XYZ file of C-alpha atoms in Angstrom:
764
model
C 13.053 -20.348 11.733
C 13.785 -24.108 12.252
C 12.068 -25.179 9.155
C 13.817 -22.773 6.769
C 17.189 -23.746 8.482
C 16.250 -27.420 7.883
C 15.414 -26.673 4.349
C 18.764 -25.245 3.726
C 20.613 -27.904 5.151
C 18.653 -30.165 2.708
C 18.969 -27.923 -0.266
C 22.838 -28.185 0.122
C 22.862 -31.890 0.349
C 20.567 -32.712 -2.276
C 21.343 -29.765 -4.855
C 23.167 -32.364 -7.309
C 20.229 -34.722 -6.964
C 18.018 -34.128 -10.265
C 15.887 -35.810 -12.592
C 16.297 -35.554 -16.229
C 13.243 -33.990 -18.202
C 12.698 -37.437 -20.134
C 12.685 -39.226 -16.462
C 10.181 -36.715 -14.928
C 7.855 -37.143 -18.053
C 7.847 -40.890 -17.889
C 7.224 -40.383 -13.721
C 4.228 -38.107 -14.559
C 2.618 -40.482 -16.860
C 2.731 -42.903 -14.482
C 1.007 -41.045 -11.835
C -1.795 -40.357 -14.429
C -2.419 -43.877 -14.379
C -2.063 -45.064 -10.904
C -3.163 -42.672 -8.029
C -0.642 -43.478 -5.250
C -1.787 -43.771 -1.716
C 1.788 -42.853 -0.173
C 2.167 -39.538 1.587
C 5.831 -39.030 0.568
C 7.084 -38.708 -2.834
C 10.041 -41.123 -4.009
C 13.424 -40.093 -4.843
C 14.121 -40.839 -8.521
C 17.076 -43.556 -8.924
C 18.886 -41.797 -11.810
C 22.144 -40.954 -10.398
C 23.846 -37.691 -9.698
C 25.180 -34.966 -12.110
C 28.235 -32.759 -11.720
C 27.054 -29.328 -10.363
C 27.938 -27.617 -13.609
C 25.850 -30.101 -15.532
C 22.968 -28.965 -13.103
C 23.655 -25.493 -13.463
C 23.345 -25.776 -17.300
C 20.059 -27.748 -17.188
C 18.407 -25.341 -15.089
C 19.733 -22.162 -17.372
C 19.551 -23.482 -20.772
C 16.798 -26.323 -20.587
C 14.402 -24.170 -18.980
C 14.148 -26.478 -15.472
C 13.537 -25.806 -11.824
C 14.991 -27.082 -8.764
C 12.268 -28.413 -6.179
C 13.877 -28.847 -2.493
C 12.325 -31.437 -0.169
C 13.282 -33.140 2.426
C 12.870 -36.368 0.504
C 13.778 -35.295 -3.201
C 15.369 -33.227 -5.534
C 13.264 -33.108 -8.651
C 13.815 -31.407 -11.925
C 10.488 -30.757 -14.197
C 10.432 -29.232 -17.615
C 8.119 -26.236 -17.236
C 9.454 -23.995 -19.771
C 7.058 -20.931 -19.750
C 7.831 -20.209 -15.747
C 11.659 -20.776 -16.401
C 11.718 -18.549 -18.964
C 10.934 -15.679 -16.694
C 13.307 -16.900 -13.706
C 10.601 -19.256 -11.846
C 12.852 -21.929 -10.808
C 12.334 -22.935 -7.176
C 9.373 -24.436 -5.018
C 9.133 -24.992 -1.292
C 6.171 -27.444 -1.077
C 6.786 -31.245 -1.164
C 2.989 -32.328 -1.348
C 1.697 -31.637 -4.999
C -1.269 -32.662 -7.202
C -2.641 -32.187 -10.458
C -5.531 -30.056 -11.096
C -6.964 -26.991 -13.562
C -6.883 -23.580 -12.557
C -9.586 -21.090 -14.307
C -11.372 -23.696 -16.333
C -14.042 -21.286 -16.269
C -13.025 -17.560 -15.434
C -15.790 -17.948 -12.872
C -13.321 -19.953 -10.856
C -10.945 -17.249 -10.117
C -12.317 -14.199 -7.822
C -10.384 -11.464 -6.713
C -11.526 -8.893 -4.198
C -9.553 -5.715 -3.681
C -8.807 -4.705 -0.050
C -8.125 -1.073 0.737
C -5.462 0.523 2.730
C -7.771 0.339 5.852
C -8.100 -3.351 5.562
C -11.533 -3.342 4.172
C -12.315 -5.576 1.600
C -14.320 -4.519 -1.447
C -18.151 -5.453 -2.129
C -20.750 -4.614 -4.930
C -24.069 -4.182 -2.990
C -26.030 -1.630 -4.281
C -26.352 0.015 -7.811
C -28.558 3.142 -7.150
C -26.835 6.154 -8.310
C -26.157 9.214 -5.498
C -26.680 12.111 -7.107
C -29.077 13.368 -4.532
C -26.436 13.012 -1.697
C -23.697 14.988 -4.187
C -22.013 17.694 -1.631
C -23.432 21.444 -2.220
C -19.795 22.707 -3.310
C -19.956 19.879 -6.349
C -20.211 21.705 -9.724
C -23.328 20.937 -10.998
C -22.304 21.934 -14.385
C -25.168 22.052 -17.292
C -27.769 21.419 -14.976
C -30.857 22.824 -16.636
C -32.954 25.219 -14.505
C -36.720 24.655 -14.279
C -38.385 27.173 -16.576
C -41.952 27.947 -16.482
C -43.999 28.448 -19.705
C -40.873 28.440 -21.729
C -40.157 25.888 -24.549
C -37.107 25.659 -26.766
C -37.464 28.080 -29.717
C -35.719 25.461 -32.121
C -37.787 22.713 -33.864
C -34.375 20.569 -34.752
C -34.631 17.633 -32.012
C -31.440 16.315 -32.696
C -30.004 19.955 -32.617
C -31.394 20.404 -29.116
C -30.098 16.703 -27.941
C -26.303 18.026 -29.026
C -26.958 21.460 -27.368
C -28.086 19.708 -23.883
C -25.233 17.185 -23.932
C -22.601 19.720 -24.845
C -24.044 22.049 -21.819
C -23.609 18.785 -19.330
C -20.143 17.863 -21.067
C -21.514 14.883 -22.399
C -20.725 15.583 -25.895
C -17.470 14.940 -27.940
C -16.883 18.870 -28.204
C -14.106 19.894 -25.796
C -14.165 23.112 -23.659
C -12.852 25.140 -27.030
C -15.768 23.990 -29.185
C -18.675 25.467 -29.724
C -22.032 24.945 -31.576
C -23.091 26.922 -34.530
C -26.058 26.837 -36.772
C -27.732 28.971 -39.259
C -30.361 31.322 -38.140
C -31.691 34.382 -40.249
C -35.068 34.965 -37.929
C -34.244 37.866 -35.863
C -37.033 37.164 -33.245
C -36.188 33.335 -33.016
C -32.406 34.546 -32.338
C -33.667 37.043 -29.606
C -35.727 33.771 -28.189
C -32.748 31.466 -28.190
C -30.548 33.688 -26.596
C -32.850 34.039 -23.928
C -33.976 30.487 -23.587
C -30.121 29.124 -23.474
C -28.927 31.643 -21.295
C -31.751 30.815 -18.836
C -31.601 27.299 -18.907
C -27.701 26.848 -19.140
C -25.821 28.818 -16.842
C -22.381 27.552 -18.162
C -23.279 28.801 -21.590
C -23.014 31.740 -23.488
C -24.271 32.688 -26.599
C -23.591 35.064 -29.814
C -24.047 36.058 -33.561
C -21.945 36.207 -36.319
C -22.530 37.812 -39.702
C -21.752 35.745 -42.455
C -21.785 36.075 -46.399
C -24.917 36.580 -48.340
C -26.334 38.579 -45.313
C -26.844 35.377 -43.260
C -26.375 34.898 -39.658
C -24.983 32.320 -37.605
C -26.111 31.271 -34.124
C -23.173 30.264 -31.758
C -23.331 28.708 -28.223
C -19.935 28.377 -26.504
C -18.876 27.631 -22.935
C -18.830 30.773 -20.440
C -15.295 31.659 -19.708
C -14.173 31.845 -15.932
C -13.725 35.793 -15.020
C -12.452 36.336 -11.591
C -15.047 37.893 -9.463
C -17.719 37.319 -11.712
C -20.473 35.312 -10.016
C -21.984 34.073 -13.393
C -18.350 32.590 -14.287
C -18.076 28.693 -14.683
C -17.396 26.988 -11.074
C -13.955 25.870 -10.529
C -13.656 22.555 -11.116
C -11.320 21.543 -8.125
C -13.755 21.303 -5.464
C -14.792 18.941 -2.836
C -16.663 15.707 -4.531
C -15.310 16.091 -7.820
C -14.221 12.393 -8.042
C -16.841 9.818 -8.198
C -15.726 6.682 -6.642
C -17.325 3.382 -7.680
C -16.826 -0.455 -7.228
C -16.051 -2.013 -10.738
C -17.276 -5.965 -10.854
C -15.942 -7.327 -13.875
C -15.812 -10.826 -15.656
C -13.489 -11.997 -18.295
C -12.484 -8.678 -18.615
C -9.123 -6.643 -18.533
C -8.960 -3.979 -16.284
C -7.431 -1.097 -18.943
C -9.865 -2.354 -21.705
C -12.697 -2.015 -19.472
C -11.688 1.477 -18.524
C -11.407 2.029 -22.536
C -14.842 0.570 -22.861
C -16.409 3.010 -20.134
C -14.388 6.069 -21.559
C -16.065 4.981 -24.567
C -19.588 4.832 -23.750
C -19.272 8.164 -21.575
C -17.618 9.644 -24.258
C -14.562 10.799 -21.947
C -10.885 10.754 -22.074
C -9.635 7.441 -20.293
C -7.253 9.390 -18.621
C -10.186 10.927 -16.028
C -10.070 7.363 -14.186
C -7.856 6.064 -11.794
C -7.407 2.712 -9.882
C -5.495 1.197 -7.111
C -4.125 -1.658 -9.483
C -5.064 -3.972 -12.368
C -6.546 -7.390 -11.950
C -6.578 -10.565 -13.930
C -8.424 -10.809 -17.144
C -9.881 -14.328 -16.814
C -11.584 -13.923 -13.524
C -13.977 -12.207 -11.587
C -12.641 -9.353 -9.897
C -13.999 -6.693 -7.465
C -12.073 -3.111 -7.572
C -12.471 0.197 -6.680
C -12.343 3.073 -9.558
C -12.440 6.622 -9.576
C -13.687 9.025 -12.495
C -13.440 12.736 -12.556
C -16.401 15.100 -13.292
C -18.921 12.302 -13.711
C -21.900 11.965 -12.464
C -23.114 8.642 -10.510
C -26.476 8.488 -12.629
C -24.672 8.331 -15.606
C -22.573 5.635 -14.726
C -25.313 3.701 -13.474
C -27.184 3.910 -16.729
C -24.069 1.941 -18.194
C -25.274 -0.959 -16.470
C -28.183 -1.263 -18.927
C -25.888 -1.778 -21.975
C -22.533 -3.235 -20.209
C -21.856 -7.287 -20.604
C -20.103 -8.826 -17.483
C -19.703 -5.389 -16.181
C -21.473 -4.175 -13.350
C -20.919 -0.780 -11.477
C -22.247 0.369 -7.837
C -21.773 1.610 -4.612
C -21.253 4.956 -5.816
C -19.867 8.019 -3.460
C -18.014 11.348 -4.342
C -14.802 12.243 -2.521
C -12.387 15.162 -3.055
C -9.392 12.645 -4.584
C -8.885 9.925 -7.001
C -7.450 6.719 -6.549
C -3.489 6.124 -7.123
C -1.754 3.003 -8.028
C -0.897 1.078 -4.835
C -3.768 2.138 -2.802
C -4.498 -1.075 -1.328
C -3.338 -3.511 0.844
C -3.919 -6.619 -0.962
C -6.425 -9.111 -2.706
C -8.468 -11.538 -1.215
C -8.742 -14.469 -3.460
C -11.403 -17.253 -3.847
C -10.384 -19.991 -6.161
C -11.396 -23.682 -7.395
C -8.841 -26.005 -8.614
C -11.150 -28.321 -10.786
C -10.664 -32.203 -11.635
C -8.429 -32.775 -8.916
C -6.200 -36.289 -9.384
C -2.949 -37.788 -8.475
C -3.213 -37.384 -4.828
C -5.438 -38.859 -2.142
C -7.605 -36.483 -0.026
C -5.028 -36.310 3.002
C -2.465 -35.380 0.763
C -4.232 -32.610 -0.791
C -4.911 -31.443 2.741
C -1.026 -32.046 3.737
C -0.542 -29.724 0.513
C -2.759 -27.127 1.530
C -1.414 -26.948 5.114
C 2.377 -26.740 3.923
C 1.497 -23.524 1.850
C -0.216 -22.144 4.816
C 2.653 -22.718 7.213
C 5.370 -22.501 4.941
C 4.499 -20.067 2.100
C 5.702 -19.606 -1.257
C 8.673 -17.962 -3.221
C 7.292 -14.420 -4.095
C 7.559 -14.722 -7.734
C 5.845 -12.363 -10.493
C 3.465 -14.652 -12.095
C 3.308 -15.108 -15.753
C 0.496 -13.063 -16.533
C 3.200 -10.375 -15.576
C 4.834 -10.849 -18.338
C 2.256 -11.531 -21.259
C 0.089 -14.153 -22.436
C 1.971 -15.066 -25.616
C 3.998 -13.311 -28.522
C 6.204 -10.916 -27.273
C 6.988 -10.690 -23.315
C 6.031 -7.305 -21.782
C 9.674 -7.674 -20.094
C 10.937 -7.105 -23.702
C 8.983 -4.337 -24.499
C 10.127 -2.737 -21.157
C 13.699 -3.624 -22.285
C 13.432 -1.906 -25.576
C 11.860 1.289 -23.610
C 14.984 1.494 -21.363
C 17.317 1.201 -24.285
C 15.575 4.142 -25.958
C 14.576 1.878 -28.894
C 11.171 2.905 -29.555
C 10.688 1.625 -32.618
C 11.432 -1.715 -31.272
C 9.145 -1.228 -28.633
C 5.956 0.003 -31.113
C 7.203 -3.154 -33.193
C 6.671 -5.712 -30.136
C 3.435 -4.335 -29.148
C 2.271 -4.752 -32.502
C 4.160 -8.150 -33.301
C 1.465 -10.631 -34.660
C 0.281 -12.658 -31.531
C 1.326 -16.152 -31.036
C -1.220 -19.174 -31.230
C -0.916 -18.834 -27.179
C -1.896 -15.457 -27.224
C -5.552 -15.781 -26.352
C -5.908 -11.826 -25.346
C -4.754 -10.232 -28.548
C -6.328 -13.122 -30.821
C -8.963 -10.940 -32.103
C -6.879 -8.778 -33.742
C -4.596 -10.971 -35.145
C -5.433 -10.212 -38.566
C -4.508 -6.440 -38.305
C -1.523 -7.104 -36.207
C -0.268 -9.803 -39.228
C -0.570 -6.753 -42.007
C 1.582 -4.533 -39.628
C 4.110 -7.485 -38.714
C 4.335 -8.403 -42.237
C 4.166 -5.206 -44.107
C 4.583 -2.417 -41.678
C 1.677 -0.334 -43.032
C -0.187 1.539 -40.266
C -2.976 2.831 -42.287
C -4.059 -0.656 -43.711
C -3.495 -2.341 -40.385
C -5.628 0.397 -38.354
C -8.509 -0.216 -41.007
C -8.234 -3.858 -40.041
C -8.763 -3.355 -36.448
C -11.864 -4.622 -34.720
C -11.253 -2.275 -31.663
C -9.385 0.849 -32.486
C -9.615 1.971 -28.386
C -6.995 -0.532 -27.484
C -3.317 -0.495 -27.197
C -2.908 -1.131 -30.808
C -5.519 1.405 -31.923
C -3.576 3.926 -30.054
C -0.315 3.314 -31.609
C -1.703 2.846 -34.815
C -3.924 5.960 -35.110
C -0.733 7.930 -34.341
C 1.637 6.114 -36.682
C -0.736 6.164 -39.708
C 0.045 10.025 -39.847
C 3.577 9.939 -38.950
C 4.946 6.515 -39.636
C 8.205 7.079 -37.867
C 7.041 9.056 -34.657
C 7.469 5.946 -32.561
C 8.225 8.068 -29.378
C 4.726 10.284 -30.099
C 2.939 7.160 -30.817
C 3.909 5.459 -27.332
C 3.013 8.853 -25.571
C -0.325 8.040 -26.989
C -0.261 5.073 -24.242
C -2.037 5.510 -20.795
C 1.177 6.088 -18.547
C 0.298 3.338 -16.363
C 0.532 0.991 -19.452
C 3.637 2.068 -20.468
C 5.113 1.567 -16.662
C 3.674 -1.762 -16.617
C 6.328 -2.602 -19.654
C 9.287 -1.275 -17.785
C 8.079 -2.852 -14.135
C 7.875 -6.231 -16.306
C 11.517 -5.746 -17.087
C 12.469 -5.170 -13.543
C 10.199 -7.964 -12.432
C 12.027 -10.474 -14.927
C 15.459 -9.447 -13.384
C 14.098 -9.996 -10.145
C 12.664 -13.468 -10.769
C 15.874 -14.645 -12.134
C 18.043 -13.066 -9.481
C 15.548 -14.593 -6.129
C 16.164 -18.227 -8.124
C 20.165 -17.429 -8.264
C 19.997 -16.091 -4.396
C 18.217 -19.068 -3.109
C 19.950 -21.737 -5.426
C 23.244 -20.214 -4.087
C 22.742 -19.860 -0.658
C 19.657 -21.875 0.317
C 16.638 -20.738 2.968
C 18.388 -18.652 5.075
C 19.934 -15.143 5.767
C 23.727 -14.540 5.122
C 26.167 -11.672 5.296
C 25.189 -8.949 2.604
C 21.394 -9.798 2.452
C 18.949 -6.866 2.672
C 16.475 -6.290 5.294
C 13.827 -3.395 5.562
C 14.030 -1.150 8.516
C 11.749 1.060 10.534
C 13.067 4.018 8.575
C 11.252 5.826 5.540
C 12.136 8.090 2.616
C 10.363 11.156 1.678
C 7.811 9.016 0.028
C 6.829 6.878 3.111
C 8.779 4.026 1.823
C 10.697 1.768 4.407
C 14.713 1.840 3.583
C 16.681 -1.227 3.437
C 20.155 -2.023 5.414
C 22.988 -4.700 4.921
C 22.817 -7.889 7.346
C 26.507 -8.104 9.193
C 27.926 -11.197 10.656
C 26.846 -10.200 14.213
C 23.113 -10.324 12.793
C 23.644 -13.329 10.871
C 25.314 -14.957 14.707
C 22.164 -13.444 16.435
C 19.634 -15.340 14.289
C 17.591 -12.400 14.636
C 16.228 -12.511 10.847
C 14.814 -15.521 9.040
C 14.311 -15.750 4.897
C 10.917 -14.272 5.413
C 12.890 -10.866 6.772
C 15.182 -11.233 3.424
C 14.335 -8.761 0.723
C 15.806 -8.082 -2.934
C 15.501 -4.675 -5.056
C 13.976 -4.454 -8.196
C 16.823 -2.298 -10.196
C 16.626 1.139 -9.815
C 18.411 4.401 -8.913
C 16.927 4.402 -5.455
C 17.590 1.307 -3.866
C 20.732 -0.198 -2.259
C 21.810 -3.820 -3.365
C 23.021 -6.929 -1.898
C 26.800 -7.053 -0.917
C 27.236 -10.477 -2.016
C 27.570 -12.547 -5.609
C 23.656 -11.899 -5.827
C 24.503 -8.468 -7.186
C 27.297 -9.170 -9.544
C 24.826 -11.941 -10.936
C 21.838 -8.951 -11.435
C 24.454 -6.981 -12.887
C 25.519 -8.983 -15.453
C 21.955 -10.114 -16.246
C 21.389 -6.635 -17.388
C 24.816 -6.084 -18.890
C 23.953 -9.074 -21.353
C 20.666 -7.029 -22.211
C 23.075 -3.792 -22.520
C 21.789 -1.954 -19.616
C 23.770 -0.153 -16.461
C 22.277 -1.355 -12.959
C 23.974 1.778 -11.745
C 22.350 4.109 -14.486
C 18.533 3.540 -14.256
C 17.485 7.506 -15.180
C 16.166 8.078 -18.824
C 15.647 11.402 -20.698
C 11.913 10.547 -20.405
C 11.008 10.845 -16.931
C 8.689 8.283 -16.946
C 11.007 5.947 -18.248
C 13.433 6.227 -15.380
C 12.867 3.663 -12.590
C 13.646 4.412 -8.707
C 13.399 0.884 -7.685
C 11.584 -0.998 -4.897
C 12.196 -3.714 -2.385
C 10.146 -7.470 -2.307
C 10.212 -10.222 0.145
C 11.456 -13.458 -0.759
C 9.077 -15.383 0.517
C 4.872 -14.698 1.567
C 2.607 -16.857 3.602
C -1.266 -16.479 2.660
C -3.350 -14.888 5.328
C -6.808 -15.789 6.604
C -6.223 -19.267 4.447
C -9.149 -21.954 4.163
C -9.846 -24.743 2.012
C -12.288 -27.567 1.324
C -12.944 -30.362 -1.124
C -15.962 -30.307 -2.934
C -17.550 -32.573 -5.862
C -19.520 -31.900 -9.001
C -20.644 -33.402 -12.041
C -21.432 -30.529 -14.308
C -18.142 -28.218 -14.652
C -20.056 -25.753 -16.783
C -21.963 -24.673 -13.162
C -20.078 -22.233 -11.182
C -18.891 -23.343 -7.860
C -18.396 -19.952 -6.459
C -21.188 -17.065 -5.703
C -19.968 -13.740 -6.783
C -21.348 -10.659 -5.730
C -23.873 -9.969 -8.484
C -25.133 -13.748 -7.905
C -26.048 -12.584 -4.328
C -27.641 -9.543 -5.320
C -30.002 -11.295 -7.676
C -30.365 -13.861 -5.769
C -31.660 -11.010 -2.545
C -33.955 -9.387 -5.398
C -35.584 -13.111 -6.153
C -35.822 -13.521 -2.497
C -37.505 -10.493 -1.875
C -39.925 -11.109 -4.857
C -40.606 -14.378 -3.524
C -41.265 -13.690 -0.193
C -43.862 -10.732 -1.304
C -45.715 -13.409 -3.460
C -46.128 -15.611 -0.997
C -47.293 -13.024 1.689
C -49.796 -11.633 -1.420
C -50.439 -15.700 -1.500
C -51.243 -16.069 2.019
C -53.493 -13.120 2.037
C -55.701 -14.611 -0.467
C -56.232 -17.565 1.969
C -59.311 -18.172 3.944
C -59.312 -15.488 7.577
C -59.841 -18.834 9.223
C -56.520 -20.979 7.909
C -54.353 -17.246 7.993
C -55.583 -17.124 11.854
C -54.289 -20.741 12.208
C -51.000 -20.076 10.856
C -50.359 -16.687 12.681
C -51.421 -18.449 16.128
C -48.890 -21.205 15.204
C -45.882 -18.760 14.631
C -46.907 -16.811 17.653
C -46.675 -19.910 19.877
C -43.143 -21.069 18.206
C -44.377 -24.138 16.396
C -43.155 -24.875 13.113
C -45.808 -25.582 10.305
C -46.520 -25.972 7.001
C -48.127 -23.760 4.612
C -49.256 -24.914 1.372
C -49.336 -22.362 -1.216
C -50.571 -22.338 -4.960
C -47.200 -23.350 -6.579
C -47.601 -26.411 -4.565
C -44.382 -25.892 -2.633
C -43.952 -26.494 1.233
C -42.841 -23.570 3.197
C -41.876 -23.952 6.794
C -42.847 -20.899 8.923
C -41.930 -19.916 12.329
C -39.435 -21.501 14.924
C -36.253 -23.771 13.491
C -36.580 -26.974 14.345
C -34.116 -28.659 12.221
C -35.857 -27.952 8.969
C -34.991 -25.207 6.143
C -36.528 -22.104 6.910
C -37.648 -20.504 3.765
C -39.897 -17.686 4.672
C -37.759 -15.836 7.815
C -38.787 -13.020 9.766
C -36.716 -9.685 10.155
C -34.962 -10.932 12.846
C -33.744 -14.293 11.187
C -33.120 -12.053 7.925
C -30.659 -10.243 9.524
C -29.222 -13.117 11.108
C -28.842 -14.265 7.632
C -27.501 -11.330 5.816
C -23.962 -11.625 4.841
C -21.027 -8.700 5.473
C -23.262 -5.813 4.024
C -26.669 -5.358 3.294
C -27.559 -6.156 -0.232
C -29.553 -3.580 -1.636
C -32.267 -4.577 -4.481
C -30.484 -5.198 -8.072
C -32.397 -2.954 -10.830
C -33.717 -5.505 -13.242
C -31.455 -3.953 -16.234
C -28.448 -5.976 -13.882
C -29.993 -9.487 -14.320
C -28.853 -9.487 -18.132
C -25.363 -9.071 -16.797
C -24.254 -12.701 -16.822
C -21.056 -14.947 -17.171
C -20.636 -17.687 -19.896
C -23.508 -19.226 -21.711
C -23.201 -22.811 -22.244
C -23.720 -24.669 -25.316
C -27.480 -24.818 -24.910
C -27.717 -20.809 -24.798
C -28.505 -20.821 -20.931
C -26.243 -18.613 -18.698
C -24.466 -19.892 -15.840
C -26.742 -18.313 -13.127
C -29.693 -19.382 -15.366
C -28.427 -22.958 -14.882
C -27.869 -22.642 -11.282
C -31.528 -21.459 -10.913
C -32.624 -24.465 -12.936
C -30.699 -27.077 -10.902
C -31.670 -25.618 -7.307
C -34.873 -25.834 -4.998
C -36.387 -22.964 -3.551
C -34.550 -23.988 -0.587
C -30.945 -23.505 -2.225
C -31.687 -20.281 -3.342
C -32.687 -19.286 -0.119
C -29.772 -20.650 1.707
C -27.575 -17.678 2.203
C -25.122 -19.537 4.604
C -24.060 -22.478 1.907
C -20.763 -22.749 1.259
C -20.573 -25.433 -1.429
C -22.359 -25.469 -4.558
C -21.186 -28.714 -5.699
C -22.953 -32.110 -5.094
C -21.971 -34.464 -2.233
C -21.677 -37.554 -4.447
C -20.289 -35.762 -7.696
C -17.987 -37.729 -10.077
C -15.010 -34.982 -10.000
C -13.172 -33.509 -7.252
C -12.401 -29.753 -6.741
C -10.521 -27.800 -4.108
C -11.743 -24.587 -3.211
C -9.477 -22.014 -1.402
C -9.858 -18.560 0.358
C -6.709 -16.550 1.232
C -5.411 -13.084 1.137
C -2.176 -11.886 -0.095
C -0.330 -8.554 0.088
C -0.670 -6.206 -3.257
C 1.665 -7.315 -5.975
C 1.393 -10.767 -4.988
C 0.367 -13.714 -7.490
C -2.309 -16.248 -6.225
C -1.369 -18.165 -9.340
C 2.192 -18.422 -8.156
C 1.284 -19.503 -4.780
C -0.891 -22.191 -6.616
C 2.442 -23.730 -8.385
C 3.469 -24.790 -4.871
C 0.268 -27.279 -4.633
C 0.152 -28.433 -8.640
C 2.519 -30.804 -10.814
C 2.102 -28.561 -13.803
C 2.755 -25.279 -14.655
C 0.436 -21.982 -14.642
C 1.047 -20.875 -18.016
C -1.932 -20.810 -20.652
C -0.610 -23.783 -22.515
C -0.458 -26.208 -19.752
C -3.769 -25.331 -18.491
C -4.898 -25.739 -22.233
C -3.453 -29.201 -22.493
C -5.016 -30.075 -19.172
C -8.657 -28.822 -20.325
C -8.231 -31.106 -23.362
C -7.178 -34.218 -21.338
C -10.321 -33.652 -19.255
C -12.682 -33.198 -22.279
C -11.309 -36.532 -23.449
C -12.236 -37.962 -19.921
C -15.653 -36.813 -20.427
C -16.246 -38.414 -23.732
């Protein structure tokens, strides 16, 4: 509390002390040349500006105010300020690169009970499926019965149809000509016996031909043969999705395509970063775990596992937060003590809880602009923004640049659709509708998943919230004021906490701090602050042609109820360590797939070594076993020429461990042996064609591979310095927003791209 009261006082004293963009750039250039050992930031001596000039600079030039006890600095970080991210707390900062490799950024979902999500097993669990689960299309065992149809392709199509694995819907049917009466009779008997959910029939066609028909059995009340009700216990298959450098929605669309089912059958608790390694839970309706497991053989950088059947799907928000494991590479412009001070400051003081840049898109039209168009019922503009030609910084949509360029220039959805490389994405869903109905923009938007449409709307809310928080902190500082909002213990019908206004008595009692203050995202079911912050939010939306008091729309999904969000957040369970490395292509984080593969390699190595030992003379084996039983450590020489220590740990690395030591070394969950097919699922290859894990294996000794408790994958005397961070944040909080409190450069793709370019020049 005292820290934030002090910060508020300093904020008011220094709010007019700013540094011009040009002067700040000069300062950064000097810092790049000379690494200072001073722990304190120096206040630039460039004079003071009038408050009006300072406000104009903040609003018009894309700058942000940094308030510390020693200085008040304005930096030109245009990308962040465009979406309202203008305030900082931390005074200790340094330069570094985030997400230089997608393996440098790992996100692990935490469920509502506080359990972290791990991928530990890829075996299917269909043998454990509940008895009440509908095993549709499962063939019965048939003695001495062969299929009367010789066409193998047709038989496979019927089998997939019976299991609901074909593209046909429940109303479809399979037909084929069959003029052989005896064969038709055999077909009737065969399919009715083998598939309990199918019916057969014959239709008389022209020229005295017969058409054999296969269709789904219709449910009839009281008919025990009727197709079982799908709304039974265990109809949702929950699994862990481990993905690398993949967007959540793109991954869901890919899975639905491979399974030939609609993406609407999938549910998840939240979307995760694209350029990262992410581990999250997903549920799919009426799909067997065995089918999901088989996808591991063909998917790249995606692994599915830890299957289980449940009676309910997942819903957005069914998580308490995420754990982040991050690597900041090429750390410069600070001493190691300053870096440690910066981490401690982030841990103790937290960060301004902005929605991060990824909330608003990586380039081109911002997702908040699309949300604004939806709220204004301007559906044509919303479609045009989604289908706009991507900018140079839009790395996510660059693959569809040609198709989007065609649409942006000619508004020809037919040609644009034909030029698409991926027709299952958002652009493909829009263009597939517009090519048939060029003016049905509302219908085209209806083709998008509901979660995608909500993302656009929530992005606009986030844009307003970010700007309002910056205004509130700039206007009133880091302390509660009359008219602010705090959450109460009361909840509404949906279980969300209600808010109330702070009174003069509340302020006088010092009951609340800035950590308790919340600000609403615009909606019809929230209350607003009773101070100038509300006036600012209202005027901001009026400029966009929207009324903050009217957030209901004719389209129910476009109506926004609003929500409350805290100003500041402190990372939980935060740890950090400095690491050194030489090769930036080698991963410094071990993910779940790496651990599973390592466990498999260890098991294979252990088995191989045991077999090798058995081939030794009985006398040598007897001596070794005697040494082991006496507790002495001894070295066994095996065929490969590698020394393996066996027995008690006398300070040497134990390579082959007994069951007790294996249990001791196992991490949070026992890792089940992964199928060999998963070995092909890897991360980025380097220029030599080797994958990350392959390069790691080449560079490690057997001791490294078996050292499960190793925390550092770098080298002690490496040329470059990296910072490894592990911390947990509540749901909807952004790790990149926390990192901006540590780094001198912004978190935009363009800024990080420039840092990467500078690093490549330095390597040369």
